[in-house]
Short mmCIF file of C-alpha atoms in Angstrom, two decimals:
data_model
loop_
_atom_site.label_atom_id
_atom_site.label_comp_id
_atom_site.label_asym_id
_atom_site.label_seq_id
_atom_site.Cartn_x
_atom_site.Cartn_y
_atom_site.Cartn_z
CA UNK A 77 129.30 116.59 99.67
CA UNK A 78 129.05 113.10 100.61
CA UNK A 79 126.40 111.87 102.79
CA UNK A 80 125.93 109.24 105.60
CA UNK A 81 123.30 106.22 105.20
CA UNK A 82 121.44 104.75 107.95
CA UNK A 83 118.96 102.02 108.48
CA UNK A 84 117.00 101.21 111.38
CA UNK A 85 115.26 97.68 110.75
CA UNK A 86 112.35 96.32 113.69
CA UNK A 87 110.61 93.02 113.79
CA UNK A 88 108.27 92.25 116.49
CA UNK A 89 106.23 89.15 116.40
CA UNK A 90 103.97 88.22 119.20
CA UNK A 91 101.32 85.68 119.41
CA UNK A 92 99.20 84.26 122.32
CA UNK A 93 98.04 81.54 122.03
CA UNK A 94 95.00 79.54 123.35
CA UNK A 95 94.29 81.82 126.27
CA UNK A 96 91.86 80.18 128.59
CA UNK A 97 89.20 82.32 130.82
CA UNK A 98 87.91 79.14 132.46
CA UNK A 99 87.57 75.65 130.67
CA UNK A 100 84.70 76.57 128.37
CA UNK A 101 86.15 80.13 127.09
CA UNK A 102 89.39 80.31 124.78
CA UNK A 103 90.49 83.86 123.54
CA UNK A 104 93.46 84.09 121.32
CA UNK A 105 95.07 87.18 120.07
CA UNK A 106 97.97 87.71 117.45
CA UNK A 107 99.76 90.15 115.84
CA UNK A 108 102.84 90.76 113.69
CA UNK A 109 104.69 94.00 112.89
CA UNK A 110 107.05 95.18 110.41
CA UNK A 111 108.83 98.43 110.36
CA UNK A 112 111.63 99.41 108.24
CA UNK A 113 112.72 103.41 107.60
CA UNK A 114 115.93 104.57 105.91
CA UNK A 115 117.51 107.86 105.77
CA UNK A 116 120.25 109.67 104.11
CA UNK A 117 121.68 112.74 106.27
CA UNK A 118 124.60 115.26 105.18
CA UNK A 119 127.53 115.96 106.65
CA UNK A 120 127.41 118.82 109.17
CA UNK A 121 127.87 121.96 107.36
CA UNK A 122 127.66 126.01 107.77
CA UNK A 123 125.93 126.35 104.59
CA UNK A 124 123.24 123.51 103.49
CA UNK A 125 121.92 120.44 105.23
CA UNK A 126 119.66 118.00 104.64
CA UNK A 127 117.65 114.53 105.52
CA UNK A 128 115.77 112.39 103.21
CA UNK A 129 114.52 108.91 103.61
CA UNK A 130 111.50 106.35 103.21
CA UNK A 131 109.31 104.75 106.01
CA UNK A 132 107.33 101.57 105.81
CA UNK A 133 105.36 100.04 108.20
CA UNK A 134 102.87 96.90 107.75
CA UNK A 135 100.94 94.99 111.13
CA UNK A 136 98.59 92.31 110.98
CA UNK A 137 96.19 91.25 113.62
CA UNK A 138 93.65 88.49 114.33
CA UNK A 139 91.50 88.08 117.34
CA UNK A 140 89.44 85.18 117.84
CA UNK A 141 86.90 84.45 120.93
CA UNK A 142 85.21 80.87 121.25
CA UNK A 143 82.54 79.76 123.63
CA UNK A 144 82.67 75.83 124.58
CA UNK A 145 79.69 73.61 125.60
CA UNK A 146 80.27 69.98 125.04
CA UNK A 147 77.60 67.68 125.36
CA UNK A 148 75.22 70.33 125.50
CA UNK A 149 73.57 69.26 121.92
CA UNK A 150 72.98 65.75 122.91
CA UNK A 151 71.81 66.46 126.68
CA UNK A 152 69.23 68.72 125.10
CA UNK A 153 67.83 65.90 123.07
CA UNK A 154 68.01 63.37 125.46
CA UNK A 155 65.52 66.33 128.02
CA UNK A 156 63.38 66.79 125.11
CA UNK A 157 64.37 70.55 125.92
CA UNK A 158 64.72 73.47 124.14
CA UNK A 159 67.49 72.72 121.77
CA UNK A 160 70.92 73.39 121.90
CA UNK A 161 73.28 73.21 118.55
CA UNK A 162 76.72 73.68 118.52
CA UNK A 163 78.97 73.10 115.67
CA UNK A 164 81.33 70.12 115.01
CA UNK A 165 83.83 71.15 118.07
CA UNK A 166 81.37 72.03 120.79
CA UNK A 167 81.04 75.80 119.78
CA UNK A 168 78.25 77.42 121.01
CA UNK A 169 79.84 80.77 119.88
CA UNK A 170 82.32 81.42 117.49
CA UNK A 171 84.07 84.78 117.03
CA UNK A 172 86.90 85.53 114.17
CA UNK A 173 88.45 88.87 113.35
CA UNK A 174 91.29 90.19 111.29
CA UNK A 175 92.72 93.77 110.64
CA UNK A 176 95.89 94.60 108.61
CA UNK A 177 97.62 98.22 108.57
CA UNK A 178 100.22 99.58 106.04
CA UNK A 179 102.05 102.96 106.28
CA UNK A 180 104.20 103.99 103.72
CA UNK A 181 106.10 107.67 103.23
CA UNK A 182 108.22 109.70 101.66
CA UNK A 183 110.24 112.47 103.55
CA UNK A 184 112.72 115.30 103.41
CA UNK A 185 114.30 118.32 105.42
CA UNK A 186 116.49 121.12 104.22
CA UNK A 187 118.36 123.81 106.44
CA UNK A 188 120.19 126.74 104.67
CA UNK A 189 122.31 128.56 107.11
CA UNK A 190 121.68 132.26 106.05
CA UNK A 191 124.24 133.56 108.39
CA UNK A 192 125.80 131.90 111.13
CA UNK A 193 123.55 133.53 113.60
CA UNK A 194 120.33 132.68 110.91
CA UNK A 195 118.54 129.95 109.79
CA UNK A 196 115.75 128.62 108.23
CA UNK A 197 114.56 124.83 107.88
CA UNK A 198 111.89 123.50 105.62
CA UNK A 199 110.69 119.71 105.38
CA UNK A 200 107.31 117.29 104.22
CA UNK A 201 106.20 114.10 104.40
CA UNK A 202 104.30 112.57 101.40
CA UNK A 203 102.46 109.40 103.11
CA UNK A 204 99.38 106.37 101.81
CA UNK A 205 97.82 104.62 104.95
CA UNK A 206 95.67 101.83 104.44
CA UNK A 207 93.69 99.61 106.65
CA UNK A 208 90.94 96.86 106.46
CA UNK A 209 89.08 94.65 108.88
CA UNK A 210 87.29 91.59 108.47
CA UNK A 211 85.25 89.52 111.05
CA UNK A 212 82.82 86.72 110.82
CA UNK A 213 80.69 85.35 113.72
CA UNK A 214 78.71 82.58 114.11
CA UNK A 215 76.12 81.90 116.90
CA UNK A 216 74.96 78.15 115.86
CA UNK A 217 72.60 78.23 119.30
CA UNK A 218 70.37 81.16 117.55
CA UNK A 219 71.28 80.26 114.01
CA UNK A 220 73.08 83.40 113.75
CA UNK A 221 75.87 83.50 111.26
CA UNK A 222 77.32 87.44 110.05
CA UNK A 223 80.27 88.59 107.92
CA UNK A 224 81.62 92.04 107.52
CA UNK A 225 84.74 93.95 106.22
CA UNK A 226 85.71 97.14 105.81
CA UNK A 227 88.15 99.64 104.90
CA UNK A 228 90.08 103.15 105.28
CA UNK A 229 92.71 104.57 103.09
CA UNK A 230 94.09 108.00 103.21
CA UNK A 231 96.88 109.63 101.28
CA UNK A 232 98.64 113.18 102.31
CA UNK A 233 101.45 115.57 103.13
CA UNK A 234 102.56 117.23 106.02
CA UNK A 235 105.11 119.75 106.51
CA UNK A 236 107.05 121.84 108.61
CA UNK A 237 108.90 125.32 108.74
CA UNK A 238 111.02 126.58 111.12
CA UNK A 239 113.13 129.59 111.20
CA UNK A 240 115.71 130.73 114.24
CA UNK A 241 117.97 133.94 115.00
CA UNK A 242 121.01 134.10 117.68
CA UNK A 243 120.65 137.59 118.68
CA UNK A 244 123.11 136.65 121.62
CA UNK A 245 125.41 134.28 123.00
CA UNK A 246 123.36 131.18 123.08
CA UNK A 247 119.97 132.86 123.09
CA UNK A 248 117.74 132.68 120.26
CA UNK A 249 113.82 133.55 119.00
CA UNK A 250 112.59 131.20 116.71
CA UNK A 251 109.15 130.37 114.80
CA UNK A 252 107.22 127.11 113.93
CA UNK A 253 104.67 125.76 111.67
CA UNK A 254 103.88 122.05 111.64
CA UNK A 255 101.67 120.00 110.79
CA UNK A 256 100.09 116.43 112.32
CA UNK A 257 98.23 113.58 111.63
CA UNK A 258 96.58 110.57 113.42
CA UNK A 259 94.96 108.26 110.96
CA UNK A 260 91.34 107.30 110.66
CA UNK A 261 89.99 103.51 111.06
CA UNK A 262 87.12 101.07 110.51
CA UNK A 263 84.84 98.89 112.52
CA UNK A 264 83.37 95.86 110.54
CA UNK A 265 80.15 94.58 111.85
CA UNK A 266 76.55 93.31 109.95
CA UNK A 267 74.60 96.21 108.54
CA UNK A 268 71.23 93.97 108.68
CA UNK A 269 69.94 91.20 110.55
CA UNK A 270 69.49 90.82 114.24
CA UNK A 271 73.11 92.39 115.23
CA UNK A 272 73.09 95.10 112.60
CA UNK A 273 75.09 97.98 113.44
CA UNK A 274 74.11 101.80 111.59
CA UNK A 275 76.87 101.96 108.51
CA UNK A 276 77.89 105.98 109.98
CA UNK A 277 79.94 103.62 112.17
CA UNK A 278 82.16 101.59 109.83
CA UNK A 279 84.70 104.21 109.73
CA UNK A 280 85.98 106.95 111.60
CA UNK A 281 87.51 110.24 109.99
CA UNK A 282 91.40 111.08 110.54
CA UNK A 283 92.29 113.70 113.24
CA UNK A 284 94.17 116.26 111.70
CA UNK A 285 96.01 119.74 113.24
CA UNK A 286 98.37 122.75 112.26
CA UNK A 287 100.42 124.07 114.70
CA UNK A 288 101.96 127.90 115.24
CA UNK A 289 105.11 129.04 117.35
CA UNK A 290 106.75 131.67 118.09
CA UNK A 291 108.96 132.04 121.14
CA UNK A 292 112.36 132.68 122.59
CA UNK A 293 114.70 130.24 124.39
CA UNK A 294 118.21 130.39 125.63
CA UNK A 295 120.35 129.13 128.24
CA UNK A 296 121.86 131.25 130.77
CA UNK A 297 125.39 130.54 132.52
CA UNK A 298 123.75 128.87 135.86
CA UNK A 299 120.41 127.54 134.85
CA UNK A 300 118.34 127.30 131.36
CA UNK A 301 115.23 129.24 130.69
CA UNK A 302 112.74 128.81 127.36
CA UNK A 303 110.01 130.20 126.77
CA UNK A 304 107.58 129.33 123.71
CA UNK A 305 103.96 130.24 122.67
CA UNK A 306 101.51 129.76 120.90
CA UNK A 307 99.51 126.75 119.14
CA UNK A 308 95.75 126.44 117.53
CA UNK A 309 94.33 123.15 116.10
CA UNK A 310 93.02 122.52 112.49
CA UNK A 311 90.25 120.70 112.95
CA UNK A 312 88.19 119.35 115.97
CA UNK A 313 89.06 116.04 117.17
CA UNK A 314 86.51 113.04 115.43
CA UNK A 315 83.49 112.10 117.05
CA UNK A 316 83.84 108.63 119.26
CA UNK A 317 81.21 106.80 117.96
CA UNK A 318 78.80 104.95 120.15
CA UNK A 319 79.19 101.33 121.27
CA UNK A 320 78.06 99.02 119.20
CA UNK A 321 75.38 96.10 120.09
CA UNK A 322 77.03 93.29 118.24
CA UNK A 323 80.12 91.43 119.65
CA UNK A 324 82.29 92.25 116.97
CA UNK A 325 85.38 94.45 118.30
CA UNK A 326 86.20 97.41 116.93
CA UNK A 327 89.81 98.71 115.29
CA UNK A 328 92.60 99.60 118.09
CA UNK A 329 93.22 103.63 118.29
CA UNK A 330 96.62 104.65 116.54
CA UNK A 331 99.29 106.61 117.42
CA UNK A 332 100.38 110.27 116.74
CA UNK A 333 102.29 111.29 113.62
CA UNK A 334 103.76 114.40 113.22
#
């Protein structure tokens, strides 16, 4: 039969701009995110129904961190010091990042009522994450000046079963398999030079898990009971990585996705 269509569009833009520690510090941090996902659900039914729909997602982020010190090239002259440089603007440190994230997918659900008391549910998610980061620092006081990118991709399906039985009046033992997925990442930082960083630390693996249930739930006439068990991860969560020495930041965590 006919179908419904729905769209769910969000925009959220949000900048900050020039953020002052004191006079001689500015931090700014940016970011922009786009998410659009569209699905196509059936009509309720006793026999078949279904969703299907598409999912995008894209964020970009830039992070910047500058260090001040006006004058200080031509007082240390005039001392005969040690000397300071500093670039054009009075920049005695200069710090620029950028990281851009892009999640697209594909996904479906099907439910065939066997019998009115039986069920059984099937559904996936085809999905392509990709992310990069870029950063470039320069330290004119110490001559040092570092670039570095880099990037994670990952491509894969999920999916989920689930099958439930009324064997009374609003009482019901069901099972689950599902799946879930929290993306991997990437640090950038200089693999050489006086900041180098060890390269087992430009990227971080995904986190992945399968999960088993089997249980019974109802709701009685004065209060509701439910009662569910049992669930075992895939694989053991990634390794956190230790800090690294150079004052390049590192890629924000990300969220579930299931």
């Amino acid at each position: 039969g006919a179908g419904n269509t729905g769209a769910d569009e969000h925009l959220d833009t949000r900048r900050h701009e020039g953020q002052h520690d004191d006079e001689d510090r500015e931090r700014r941090d940016g970011d922009e995110t786009f998410v659009q996902e569209i699905r196509l659900v059936s009509e309720a039914s006793d026999v078949i129904e279904y969703t299907v729909g598409g999912y995008y997602s894209k964020k970009k982020q830039i992070d910047t961190w500058h260090i001040y010190m006006p004058g200080a090239s031509a007082q240390s002259q005039a001392s005969g010091g040690f000397a300071v440089i500093t670039d054009a603007l009075g920049r005695a440190v200069i710090l620029d990042g950028s990281s851009r994230f892009t999640d697209k997918a594909l996904f479906g659900e099907l439910t065939w009522h066997i019998l009115p008391q039986w069920q059984v549910t099937a559904g996936g998610r085809l999905f392509k994450q990709t992310f990069k980061r870029n950063v470039q620092n320069d330290i004119p006081p110490f001559a040092l000046f570092e670039t570095a990118s880099a990037e994670f991709s990952a491509s894969d399906h999920l999916l989920k079963f689930n099958t439930s039985f009324e064997f009374a009046d609003r009482h019901n033992v069901y099972a689950t398999f599902s799946q879930g997925f929290r993306r991997g990442g990437a640090n950038a930082f200089a693999l050489s030079g006086f900041l180098a960083e060890p390269g087992s630390l430009l990227t971080y693996r995904a986190d992945t898990v399968d999960n088993y249930e089997l249980g019974v739930k109802g709701r009685a006439d004065t209060a509701p009971a439910r009662f569910a068990a049992c669930g075992r991860p895939a694989s053991a969560p990634r390794e956190a990585p230790s800090r690294p020495r150079s004052t390049t930041s590192t890629a924000p965590a990300a969220p579930d996705r299931t």
